[in-house]
Tab-separated table of C-alpha atoms in Angstrom:
chain	number	residue	atom	x	y	z
Y	1	MET	CA	-0.052	0.094	-0.036
Y	2	MET	CA	1.234	3.273	-1.074
Y	3	SER	CA	2.173	5.658	1.483
Y	4	ILE	CA	0.116	8.744	1.940
Y	5	PRO	CA	2.303	11.791	1.277
Y	6	LYS	CA	1.907	14.366	4.180
Y	7	GLY	CA	1.712	17.892	4.361
Y	8	THR	CA	3.770	20.152	6.474
Y	9	ILE	CA	2.691	22.003	10.122
Y	10	ASN	CA	4.492	25.240	10.608
Y	11	GLU	CA	4.519	27.196	13.720
Y	12	LEU	CA	4.286	31.032	13.254
Y	13	THR	CA	4.340	34.125	15.945
Y	14	PHE	CA	3.104	37.673	14.815
Y	15	HIS	CA	1.977	40.800	16.679
Y	16	SER	CA	-1.507	41.141	17.108
Y	17	ALA	CA	-2.320	45.263	17.515
Y	18	GLU	CA	-6.188	44.331	18.167
Y	19	LEU	CA	-5.318	42.201	21.164
Y	20	GLU	CA	-1.898	43.989	21.980
Y	21	GLU	CA	-0.478	40.239	22.022
Y	22	GLU	CA	1.782	37.887	19.750
Y	23	VAL	CA	-0.605	34.722	18.584
Y	24	LYS	CA	0.669	31.855	17.421
Y	25	LEU	CA	-0.560	30.204	14.376
Y	26	LEU	CA	-0.797	26.418	13.095
Y	27	VAL	CA	0.484	26.110	9.309
Y	28	TYR	CA	-0.965	23.621	7.236
Y	29	LEU	CA	0.285	23.381	3.734
Y	30	PRO	CA	-0.618	20.351	1.575
Y	31	ALA	CA	2.334	17.970	0.528
Y	32	THR	CA	1.850	19.147	-2.798
Y	33	TYR	CA	1.848	23.100	-1.422
Y	34	SER	CA	3.606	25.492	-4.483
Y	35	PRO	CA	3.736	29.235	-4.937
Y	36	LEU	CA	2.076	28.708	-8.296
Y	37	TYR	CA	-1.038	27.050	-7.320
Y	38	LYS	CA	-3.988	28.766	-5.928
Y	39	TYR	CA	-5.703	27.859	-2.006
Y	40	SER	CA	-9.106	28.046	-0.357
Y	41	LEU	CA	-8.479	29.233	3.341
Y	42	LEU	CA	-9.392	27.561	6.677
Y	43	ILE	CA	-9.539	29.190	9.573
Y	44	ALA	CA	-9.622	27.305	13.058
Y	45	GLN	CA	-10.457	28.557	16.170
Y	46	ASP	CA	-9.024	26.088	18.708
Y	47	GLY	CA	-6.579	25.508	16.776
Y	48	LYS	CA	-4.352	23.312	18.543
Y	49	ASP	CA	-7.307	21.033	19.137
Y	50	TYR	CA	-8.511	20.740	15.326
Y	51	PHE	CA	-5.076	19.700	14.447
Y	52	GLN	CA	-4.547	17.013	17.535
Y	53	LEU	CA	-8.146	15.867	18.863
Y	54	GLY	CA	-10.049	16.465	15.213
Y	55	ARG	CA	-6.601	15.061	13.018
Y	56	ILE	CA	-7.867	17.572	10.243
Y	57	ALA	CA	-4.269	17.453	8.661
Y	58	ARG	CA	-4.098	13.549	8.148
Y	59	LEU	CA	-8.256	13.505	7.065
Y	60	ALA	CA	-6.817	16.812	4.496
Y	61	ASP	CA	-3.493	14.724	3.406
Y	62	GLU	CA	-5.944	11.750	2.616
Y	63	PHE	CA	-8.716	13.827	0.895
Y	64	LEU	CA	-5.520	15.826	-1.122
Y	65	ASP	CA	-3.737	12.749	-2.062
Y	66	LYS	CA	-7.202	11.361	-3.711
Y	67	ARG	CA	-8.196	14.701	-5.024
Y	68	GLU	CA	-11.786	14.615	-3.341
Y	69	ILE	CA	-11.062	18.405	-1.469
Y	70	GLU	CA	-9.698	21.262	-3.531
Y	71	ASN	CA	-6.166	23.370	-2.509
Y	72	LEU	CA	-5.996	23.754	1.042
Y	73	ILE	CA	-3.970	26.086	3.510
Y	74	ILE	CA	-5.798	25.219	7.036
Y	75	VAL	CA	-4.799	27.745	9.729
Y	76	GLY	CA	-5.709	27.001	13.054
Y	77	ILE	CA	-5.386	29.967	16.643
Y	78	PRO	CA	-4.505	27.845	19.203
Y	79	TYR	CA	-6.026	29.562	22.813
Y	80	ASN	CA	-3.944	29.816	25.291
Y	81	ASP	CA	-6.072	28.919	28.057
Y	82	VAL	CA	-9.325	28.554	29.312
Y	83	GLU	CA	-9.870	31.431	30.128
Y	84	ASP	CA	-8.054	33.225	27.337
Y	85	ARG	CA	-10.693	31.521	25.256
Y	86	ARG	CA	-13.395	32.601	27.034
Y	87	ARG	CA	-12.084	36.855	26.966
Y	88	LYS	CA	-12.066	35.995	23.331
Y	89	TYR	CA	-14.723	33.790	21.907
Y	90	HIS	CA	-18.201	34.127	24.143
Y	91	PRO	CA	-20.037	37.001	22.826
Y	92	ASP	CA	-20.274	39.010	25.990
Y	93	GLY	CA	-15.952	38.408	26.664
Y	94	GLU	CA	-13.938	41.550	26.894
Y	95	LYS	CA	-11.748	40.396	23.771
Y	96	ASN	CA	-14.496	39.209	21.758
Y	97	GLY	CA	-14.634	42.753	19.291
Y	98	ALA	CA	-10.992	42.883	19.297
Y	99	TYR	CA	-10.674	38.984	18.439
Y	100	ILE	CA	-13.163	39.323	15.836
Y	101	ARG	CA	-11.212	42.209	14.510
Y	102	PHE	CA	-8.323	40.729	13.879
Y	103	LEU	CA	-9.508	38.077	12.412
Y	104	ALA	CA	-10.765	39.993	9.444
Y	105	HIS	CA	-8.120	43.055	9.098
Y	106	GLU	CA	-5.002	41.221	10.920
Y	107	LEU	CA	-5.412	37.563	10.112
Y	108	VAL	CA	-6.576	38.085	6.928
Y	109	PRO	CA	-4.398	40.341	5.101
Y	110	PHE	CA	-1.389	38.723	6.808
Y	111	LEU	CA	-2.197	35.237	5.204
Y	112	ASP	CA	-2.945	36.604	1.958
Y	113	ARG	CA	0.177	38.152	1.786
Y	114	GLU	CA	1.842	34.770	2.740
Y	115	TYR	CA	0.333	32.670	0.642
Y	116	PRO	CA	-1.104	31.873	-2.538
Y	117	THR	CA	-4.803	32.444	-1.641
Y	118	TYR	CA	-7.927	32.901	-3.321
Y	119	GLN	CA	-8.958	36.470	-1.796
Y	120	MET	CA	-12.575	36.296	-2.048
Y	121	GLY	CA	-15.235	35.408	0.595
Y	122	MET	CA	-15.584	32.340	-1.061
Y	123	GLY	CA	-11.993	31.034	-1.178
Y	124	ARG	CA	-11.823	31.631	3.052
Y	125	ALA	CA	-13.521	28.930	5.349
Y	126	LEU	CA	-13.958	29.291	9.224
Y	127	ILE	CA	-14.703	26.656	11.616
Y	128	GLY	CA	-14.749	26.588	15.469
Y	129	ASP	CA	-16.344	23.864	18.116
Y	130	SER	CA	-18.652	24.870	20.440
Y	131	LEU	CA	-17.659	28.546	21.578
Y	132	GLY	CA	-14.998	28.316	18.349
Y	133	ALA	CA	-17.930	28.027	15.916
Y	134	THR	CA	-20.284	30.602	17.892
Y	135	VAL	CA	-16.852	33.381	17.111
Y	136	SER	CA	-16.733	31.918	13.936
Y	137	LEU	CA	-19.968	32.553	12.908
Y	138	MET	CA	-19.995	35.782	14.768
Y	139	THR	CA	-17.056	37.029	12.525
Y	140	ALA	CA	-18.857	35.590	9.316
Y	141	VAL	CA	-21.884	37.359	9.386
Y	142	LYS	CA	-19.875	40.736	10.186
Y	143	TYR	CA	-17.742	40.264	7.843
Y	144	PRO	CA	-19.664	38.220	4.955
Y	145	ASN	CA	-17.581	39.385	2.633
Y	146	THR	CA	-14.095	38.683	4.016
Y	147	PHE	CA	-15.909	34.941	4.706
Y	148	GLY	CA	-17.941	33.389	2.696
Y	149	LYS	CA	-18.091	29.588	4.495
Y	150	LEU	CA	-18.323	28.461	7.740
Y	151	ILE	CA	-18.046	25.073	9.828
Y	152	LEU	CA	-20.087	24.962	13.051
Y	153	GLN	CA	-20.059	22.486	15.376
Y	154	SER	CA	-22.054	22.368	18.452
Y	155	PRO	CA	-21.826	26.002	18.796
Y	156	TYR	CA	-22.888	27.743	22.157
Y	157	VAL	CA	-26.142	30.641	20.771
Y	158	ASP	CA	-27.650	33.344	22.743
Y	159	GLU	CA	-29.676	36.224	22.712
Y	160	ARG	CA	-26.607	38.285	20.835
Y	161	VAL	CA	-26.159	35.374	18.305
Y	162	LEU	CA	-29.533	34.805	17.127
Y	163	ALA	CA	-29.753	39.042	16.836
Y	164	GLY	CA	-26.034	38.771	14.920
Y	165	VAL	CA	-27.485	36.710	12.135
Y	166	ASP	CA	-30.996	38.279	11.868
Y	167	GLU	CA	-29.102	41.385	11.432
Y	168	LEU	CA	-27.326	40.418	8.120
Y	169	ALA	CA	-28.627	41.316	5.386
Y	170	HIS	CA	-27.208	39.674	2.812
Y	171	PRO	CA	-27.578	36.156	3.919
Y	172	HIS	CA	-26.728	34.556	1.081
Y	173	LEU	CA	-22.977	35.478	0.757
Y	174	LEU	CA	-22.647	32.641	3.176
Y	175	ASN	CA	-22.000	28.871	2.924
Y	176	ILE	CA	-22.784	27.067	5.966
Y	177	TYR	CA	-22.473	23.504	7.905
Y	178	HIS	CA	-23.895	23.154	10.813
Y	179	ILE	CA	-24.264	20.047	13.030
Y	180	ILE	CA	-25.915	19.550	17.264
Y	181	GLY	CA	-26.180	16.210	18.603
Y	182	THR	CA	-29.217	15.257	20.629
Y	183	GLY	CA	-27.597	14.586	23.758
Y	184	GLU	CA	-26.688	18.171	23.796
Y	185	THR	CA	-29.454	19.458	26.837
Y	186	ALA	CA	-26.726	19.617	29.637
Y	187	VAL	CA	-23.463	21.060	28.907
Y	188	LYS	CA	-21.057	22.288	31.213
Y	189	THR	CA	-19.916	25.055	30.640
Y	190	THR	CA	-16.146	26.802	31.213
Y	191	ASP	CA	-18.111	29.012	33.591
Y	192	GLY	CA	-19.045	25.981	35.747
Y	193	LYS	CA	-22.809	26.288	34.431
Y	194	VAL	CA	-24.793	23.556	32.650
Y	195	LYS	CA	-26.733	24.625	29.858
Y	196	ASP	CA	-28.358	23.948	27.087
Y	197	PHE	CA	-27.144	23.983	23.550
Y	198	LEU	CA	-29.658	21.795	21.719
Y	199	ALA	CA	-32.911	24.042	21.958
Y	200	PRO	CA	-31.069	27.138	20.902
Y	201	ASN	CA	-28.958	25.680	17.920
Y	202	ARG	CA	-32.826	24.715	16.685
Y	203	ASP	CA	-34.041	28.191	16.957
Y	204	LEU	CA	-30.390	29.515	15.015
Y	205	HIS	CA	-31.645	26.646	12.222
Y	206	ARG	CA	-35.092	28.097	12.138
Y	207	LEU	CA	-34.123	31.712	11.794
Y	208	MET	CA	-31.682	30.650	9.463
Y	209	GLU	CA	-33.846	28.536	6.715
Y	210	GLU	CA	-36.183	31.754	7.399
Y	211	LYS	CA	-33.648	33.870	6.337
Y	212	LYS	CA	-32.879	31.560	3.165
Y	213	PHE	CA	-29.399	31.166	3.826
Y	214	HIS	CA	-27.284	28.316	2.268
Y	215	VAL	CA	-27.137	26.326	5.092
Y	216	PHE	CA	-26.585	22.109	5.145
Y	217	TYR	CA	-27.840	21.315	9.573
Y	218	GLU	CA	-27.890	17.449	10.606
Y	219	GLU	CA	-28.549	16.532	14.548
Y	220	PHE	CA	-26.236	13.518	15.588
Y	221	GLU	CA	-26.840	11.389	18.320
Y	222	GLY	CA	-24.083	12.327	20.991
Y	223	GLU	CA	-23.086	15.019	23.105
Y	224	HIS	CA	-20.824	17.770	23.023
Y	225	THR	CA	-17.444	16.023	23.030
Y	226	TRP	CA	-14.743	15.719	20.305
Y	227	LYS	CA	-15.895	11.619	19.606
Y	228	HIS	CA	-18.634	13.037	17.289
Y	229	TRP	CA	-16.792	16.384	16.337
Y	230	GLN	CA	-13.957	14.549	15.073
Y	231	PRO	CA	-15.908	11.769	12.869
Y	232	ASP	CA	-18.118	14.656	11.273
Y	233	LEU	CA	-14.800	16.659	9.668
Y	234	LYS	CA	-14.386	14.057	6.775
Y	235	ARG	CA	-18.027	15.041	5.617
Y	236	ALA	CA	-17.498	18.433	6.567
Y	237	LEU	CA	-14.582	19.378	4.430
Y	238	LYS	CA	-16.022	17.745	1.454
Y	239	HIS	CA	-18.684	19.610	2.053
Y	240	MET	CA	-17.158	22.754	2.250
Y	241	PHE	CA	-13.611	21.964	-0.365
């Protein structure tokens, strides 16, 4: 059996003026990477988790080798700790606005300078699980011309999220993949509370249907864990790319 050529994962650091800190990036480049080709971008919140728990690079290697997805660069943004994650990803987090601006105004121009990317909304996707999905969604509804694709794995949804989605004037700009588990009715969040994720996600889906978003939605049998998100990544990547 022929072994599949492996892409490379490089660690980069660059300074964010919005966040006033050095941001670490994990950048996956395909085995056949060449500056002569054009690449779609997938930007992952919970970046380290997607590479380690999601095994996203291995999936990309496999799909690219079989030519089952288009040329793709994956950029993971790891969080520093649980508190840092909440500050940046939660709609009420004190660094949430700055993090969203960092993604749109700093990270995208940096990646477009460094790599041969498709410099348009449909050439860029955001992915995240739980709060990482939430901040991905809130970023895309604020900057739909910058980020045209979204993979949402069990997002945290509250009134602010629903309001943000409702306010988007041009839903056709976004292509969304959205999953939630039927067992996600009592999820213990990092602030120690227990929340129902399922009902608000159903509300979110209804709203997206009403507003005629281009959306794939499915409820899986299971809880709020990587045990379900990891195998789902296969379909998510194929669906988007």
